Amino acid sequence: MTSVQGTAVDITTEDGVADAYLAHPDDGLPHPGVLLYQDAFGLRPQLRSMADRLAAAGYTVLVPNVFYRSGRTPLFDLPEFIDLSARPEIFGQIGPVMGALTAEMSVRDASSYLQWLAESPLVADGPVALTGYCMGARLALLTAGTYPARVAAAAGFHGGRLATDQPDSPHLVAGNITAELYFGHADEDSSMPPEQQRLLEETLTAAGVRHRCEVYPGAHHGYTQADTDAYDEKATERHWAALLDLLARTF
């Protein structure tokens, strides 16, 4: 594993300035770019740690604060360890912020994130990869379908509401996707029940999208997040293996 440098950066969007975290190998050379989309708890040490691990594997990783319209991070008063008993209070803070971020806003912001990566001397030329967690899986899918020429691969882990009956459901962009996709569903996840899993699979297959959808047995929504009680080490390591395998095929 290579030495990693992590820095705070600002990204100008059409609607303001998004603070972000950038992690990259500490060699000054360009590396394949990865856009990492946060979960609902936002940009925090846990996500920086995940970005560092990806960077150590040879990638330049950008983690934007997608809630920047509501303020710079930290936006929420989070405990060091998020357990179930604290979640109602925490989601009282998070819910309105999540609700204010529309799919339209998200894909508009994605253009700025992708452009920032394209212009960075630390990012190799060509399309980038995406990975997203919880709500970030939705953002990854929407981005892959909105900017197909700029995305080579996209992954989503314990994502929720990826295939609903709503007009802005992420699965509806499948027909535009040229990237290879991977989804690691949580087995115990009411936000992504079997019927949504089937609809996503069927839609991607019908659209001819290269993809793999897998269910992680016994894993709960949020299984990759080590600062929460949903964390599952076995499922998390499976996620790393799947993600790095996808990136290796992509780049």
Short mmCIF file of C-alpha atoms in Angstrom, two decimals:
data_model
loop_
_atom_site.label_atom_id
_atom_site.label_comp_id
_atom_site.label_asym_id
_atom_site.label_seq_id
_atom_site.Cartn_x
_atom_site.Cartn_y
_atom_site.Cartn_z
CA MET A 1 0.00 0.00 0.00
CA THR A 2 1.32 3.43 -0.90
CA SER A 3 1.61 6.52 1.28
CA VAL A 4 -1.44 8.78 1.07
CA GLN A 5 -1.99 12.52 1.27
CA GLY A 6 -5.39 13.93 2.26
CA THR A 7 -6.43 17.55 1.89
CA ALA A 8 -9.54 19.72 2.13
CA VAL A 9 -10.63 21.29 -1.16
CA ASP A 10 -13.48 23.50 -2.35
CA ILE A 11 -15.48 22.86 -5.51
CA THR A 12 -17.41 25.63 -7.22
CA THR A 13 -20.84 24.48 -8.42
CA GLU A 14 -23.69 26.27 -10.14
CA ASP A 15 -25.32 26.78 -6.75
CA GLY A 16 -22.38 27.63 -4.50
CA VAL A 17 -19.22 26.07 -3.12
CA ALA A 18 -19.02 22.47 -1.92
CA ASP A 19 -16.36 21.60 0.60
CA ALA A 20 -14.75 18.22 -0.06
CA TYR A 21 -11.99 15.84 0.94
CA LEU A 22 -9.35 14.73 -1.55
CA ALA A 23 -7.13 11.70 -0.96
CA HIS A 24 -4.39 10.57 -3.34
CA PRO A 25 -1.10 8.66 -3.43
CA ASP A 26 1.68 10.85 -2.10
CA ASP A 27 3.77 10.73 -5.25
CA GLY A 28 2.55 13.81 -7.11
CA LEU A 29 1.53 11.70 -10.12
CA PRO A 30 -1.90 11.46 -11.77
CA HIS A 31 -3.97 8.42 -10.83
CA PRO A 32 -7.40 7.16 -11.92
CA GLY A 33 -10.14 9.25 -10.38
CA VAL A 34 -12.88 8.03 -8.04
CA LEU A 35 -15.84 10.10 -6.91
CA LEU A 36 -17.04 8.80 -3.54
CA TYR A 37 -20.59 9.70 -2.56
CA GLN A 38 -21.39 9.96 1.14
CA ASP A 39 -24.08 8.33 3.23
CA ALA A 40 -26.68 10.39 5.11
CA PHE A 41 -24.36 11.06 8.06
CA GLY A 42 -22.16 13.15 5.80
CA LEU A 43 -18.49 13.88 5.29
CA ARG A 44 -16.73 12.86 8.50
CA PRO A 45 -13.64 10.92 9.68
CA GLN A 46 -15.14 7.56 8.67
CA LEU A 47 -15.52 8.59 5.02
CA ARG A 48 -12.09 10.21 5.00
CA SER A 49 -10.68 6.91 6.22
CA MET A 50 -12.45 5.04 3.42
CA ALA A 51 -11.12 7.53 0.87
CA ASP A 52 -7.61 7.06 2.25
CA ARG A 53 -7.88 3.29 1.85
CA LEU A 54 -8.91 3.69 -1.78
CA ALA A 55 -6.13 6.18 -2.39
CA ALA A 56 -3.60 3.74 -0.90
CA ALA A 57 -4.70 1.27 -3.58
CA GLY A 58 -3.65 3.77 -6.27
CA TYR A 59 -6.56 6.13 -6.86
CA THR A 60 -7.28 9.83 -6.50
CA VAL A 61 -10.50 10.03 -4.49
CA LEU A 62 -12.85 13.01 -4.12
CA VAL A 63 -15.51 13.02 -1.39
CA PRO A 64 -17.79 16.08 -1.72
CA ASN A 65 -20.13 17.36 0.95
CA VAL A 66 -23.32 16.92 -1.08
CA PHE A 67 -25.24 18.85 1.61
CA TYR A 68 -23.16 22.00 1.05
CA ARG A 69 -26.24 24.14 0.44
CA SER A 70 -27.03 23.67 4.12
CA GLY A 71 -23.51 24.55 5.26
CA ARG A 72 -19.96 23.29 5.46
CA THR A 73 -19.10 20.14 7.36
CA PRO A 74 -19.60 19.15 10.07
CA LEU A 75 -23.29 19.87 9.59
CA PHE A 76 -24.57 17.49 12.24
CA ASP A 77 -23.79 16.96 15.88
CA LEU A 78 -22.73 13.32 15.59
CA PRO A 79 -21.39 11.15 18.39
CA GLU A 80 -18.15 9.31 17.78
CA PHE A 81 -20.15 6.09 17.55
CA ILE A 82 -23.70 6.18 16.14
CA ASP A 83 -25.97 3.59 17.71
CA LEU A 84 -29.63 2.86 17.18
CA SER A 85 -30.74 4.73 20.29
CA ALA A 86 -29.24 7.98 18.99
CA ARG A 87 -30.60 7.73 15.47
CA PRO A 88 -34.04 9.34 15.98
CA GLU A 89 -32.40 12.49 17.32
CA ILE A 90 -29.74 12.48 14.61
CA PHE A 91 -32.24 12.00 11.81
CA GLY A 92 -34.20 14.90 13.21
CA GLN A 93 -31.22 16.96 12.07
CA ILE A 94 -30.50 15.06 8.88
CA GLY A 95 -34.02 14.53 7.52
CA PRO A 96 -34.74 18.11 6.43
CA VAL A 97 -31.29 18.43 4.83
CA MET A 98 -31.73 15.19 2.90
CA GLY A 99 -35.22 16.18 1.83
CA ALA A 100 -33.97 19.48 0.43
CA LEU A 101 -31.49 17.76 -1.90
CA THR A 102 -33.41 16.85 -5.05
CA ALA A 103 -32.31 14.51 -7.81
CA GLU A 104 -32.12 17.51 -10.13
CA MET A 105 -29.75 19.31 -7.77
CA SER A 106 -27.65 16.19 -7.34
CA VAL A 107 -27.03 15.62 -11.03
CA ARG A 108 -26.31 19.31 -11.53
CA ASP A 109 -23.70 19.13 -8.79
CA ALA A 110 -22.27 15.94 -10.25
CA SER A 111 -21.23 17.84 -13.36
CA SER A 112 -19.11 20.15 -11.21
CA TYR A 113 -17.53 17.27 -9.29
CA LEU A 114 -16.67 15.45 -12.51
CA GLN A 115 -15.28 18.62 -14.08
CA TRP A 116 -13.11 19.26 -11.01
CA LEU A 117 -11.66 15.77 -11.30
CA ALA A 118 -11.09 16.20 -15.05
CA GLU A 119 -9.11 19.40 -14.42
CA SER A 120 -7.03 18.12 -11.50
CA PRO A 121 -3.39 17.30 -12.28
CA LEU A 122 -3.67 14.49 -9.73
CA VAL A 123 -6.26 12.65 -11.84
CA ALA A 124 -5.39 10.60 -14.91
CA ASP A 125 -7.07 11.47 -18.20
CA GLY A 126 -10.30 9.73 -19.09
CA PRO A 127 -13.52 8.71 -17.37
CA VAL A 128 -13.68 8.17 -13.61
CA ALA A 129 -15.32 5.62 -11.33
CA LEU A 130 -18.02 6.21 -8.73
CA THR A 131 -18.80 4.54 -5.44
CA GLY A 132 -21.68 5.45 -3.14
CA TYR A 133 -23.03 4.40 0.23
CA CYS A 134 -26.66 4.46 1.42
CA MET A 135 -28.05 7.60 -0.28
CA GLY A 136 -24.74 7.82 -2.14
CA ALA A 137 -25.61 4.69 -4.09
CA ARG A 138 -28.56 6.58 -5.57
CA LEU A 139 -26.31 9.48 -6.48
CA ALA A 140 -23.81 7.13 -8.14
CA LEU A 141 -26.53 5.53 -10.25
CA LEU A 142 -28.00 8.89 -11.26
CA THR A 143 -24.55 10.25 -12.14
CA ALA A 144 -23.67 7.21 -14.25
CA GLY A 145 -26.89 7.59 -16.22
CA THR A 146 -26.65 11.35 -16.64
CA TYR A 147 -22.99 11.59 -17.66
CA PRO A 148 -22.27 8.25 -19.38
CA ALA A 149 -19.21 9.47 -21.28
CA ARG A 150 -17.54 10.56 -18.06
CA VAL A 151 -18.15 7.45 -15.94
CA ALA A 152 -16.39 4.14 -16.57
CA ALA A 153 -17.73 2.25 -13.56
CA ALA A 154 -20.09 2.79 -10.65
CA ALA A 155 -20.73 0.88 -7.45
CA GLY A 156 -23.34 1.21 -4.75
CA PHE A 157 -23.40 -0.38 -1.31
CA HIS A 158 -26.37 -0.73 1.05
CA GLY A 159 -28.21 1.73 -1.18
CA GLY A 160 -31.88 2.46 -0.59
CA ARG A 161 -34.75 3.37 -2.92
CA LEU A 162 -32.79 2.58 -6.06
CA ALA A 163 -35.84 1.33 -7.96
CA THR A 164 -39.16 2.85 -6.91
CA ASP A 165 -42.38 3.92 -8.61
CA GLN A 166 -41.44 7.59 -8.34
CA PRO A 167 -40.72 9.65 -11.50
CA ASP A 168 -37.19 10.44 -10.31
CA SER A 169 -36.27 6.87 -9.34
CA PRO A 170 -32.57 6.29 -10.12
CA HIS A 171 -33.18 3.05 -12.02
CA LEU A 172 -34.95 4.98 -14.78
CA VAL A 173 -31.61 6.25 -16.13
CA ALA A 174 -30.47 2.71 -16.95
CA GLY A 175 -30.97 3.13 -20.67
CA ASN A 176 -28.23 5.79 -20.80
CA ILE A 177 -25.57 3.92 -18.83
CA THR A 178 -22.39 2.72 -20.54
CA ALA A 179 -20.40 2.08 -17.34
CA GLU A 180 -20.08 -1.28 -15.63
CA LEU A 181 -22.10 -1.36 -12.39
CA TYR A 182 -21.92 -3.28 -9.12
CA PHE A 183 -24.41 -3.23 -6.25
CA GLY A 184 -23.92 -4.87 -2.87
CA HIS A 185 -27.35 -4.92 -1.22
CA ALA A 186 -27.79 -5.32 2.51
CA ASP A 187 -29.83 -8.40 3.34
CA GLU A 188 -31.59 -6.65 6.25
CA ASP A 189 -32.62 -3.39 4.57
CA SER A 190 -36.18 -2.12 4.51
CA SER A 191 -35.16 0.72 2.16
CA MET A 192 -34.19 -1.77 -0.57
CA PRO A 193 -36.64 -4.69 -0.28
CA PRO A 194 -36.56 -7.73 -2.61
CA GLU A 195 -39.08 -6.22 -5.02
CA GLN A 196 -36.83 -3.19 -5.57
CA GLN A 197 -33.82 -5.44 -5.95
CA ARG A 198 -35.65 -7.42 -8.64
CA LEU A 199 -36.80 -4.29 -10.47
CA LEU A 200 -33.28 -2.88 -10.51
CA GLU A 201 -31.84 -6.16 -11.79
CA GLU A 202 -34.50 -6.54 -14.47
CA THR A 203 -34.14 -2.93 -15.62
CA LEU A 204 -30.35 -3.10 -15.90
CA THR A 205 -30.56 -6.41 -17.75
CA ALA A 206 -33.19 -5.12 -20.20
CA ALA A 207 -31.03 -2.04 -20.89
CA GLY A 208 -27.99 -4.18 -21.63
CA VAL A 209 -25.95 -2.68 -18.79
CA ARG A 210 -22.94 -4.69 -17.63
CA HIS A 211 -23.67 -5.26 -13.98
CA ARG A 212 -23.67 -7.50 -10.96
CA CYS A 213 -26.12 -7.23 -8.07
CA GLU A 214 -25.40 -9.24 -4.94
CA VAL A 215 -27.09 -9.57 -1.56
CA TYR A 216 -24.81 -9.67 1.47
CA PRO A 217 -26.36 -12.20 3.88
CA GLY A 218 -27.14 -10.91 7.35
CA ALA A 219 -25.80 -7.43 6.60
CA HIS A 220 -27.78 -4.38 7.67
CA HIS A 221 -28.24 -1.02 5.98
CA GLY A 222 -25.00 0.88 6.58
CA TYR A 223 -22.80 -2.21 6.94
CA THR A 224 -19.64 -0.47 5.69
CA GLN A 225 -19.71 2.33 8.25
CA ALA A 226 -17.41 1.45 11.14
CA ASP A 227 -18.60 4.38 13.25
CA THR A 228 -22.15 2.95 13.44
CA ASP A 229 -23.78 -0.09 15.03
CA ALA A 230 -24.72 -1.33 11.53
CA TYR A 231 -21.08 -2.11 10.80
CA ASP A 232 -20.35 -5.64 9.63
CA GLU A 233 -16.64 -6.41 9.19
CA LYS A 234 -17.17 -9.45 6.98
CA ALA A 235 -19.59 -7.63 4.68
CA THR A 236 -17.32 -4.59 4.60
CA GLU A 237 -14.30 -6.62 3.51
CA ARG A 238 -16.45 -8.27 0.84
CA HIS A 239 -17.39 -4.76 -0.32
CA TRP A 240 -13.72 -3.76 -0.57
CA ALA A 241 -12.91 -6.86 -2.60
CA ALA A 242 -15.81 -6.21 -4.99
CA LEU A 243 -15.04 -2.51 -5.35
CA LEU A 244 -11.32 -2.96 -5.96
CA ASP A 245 -12.04 -5.75 -8.44
CA LEU A 246 -14.39 -3.44 -10.35
CA LEU A 247 -11.82 -0.63 -10.37
CA ALA A 248 -9.08 -2.98 -11.54
CA ARG A 249 -11.22 -4.01 -14.51
CA THR A 250 -12.13 -0.40 -15.25
CA PHE A 251 -8.68 1.11 -15.25
#
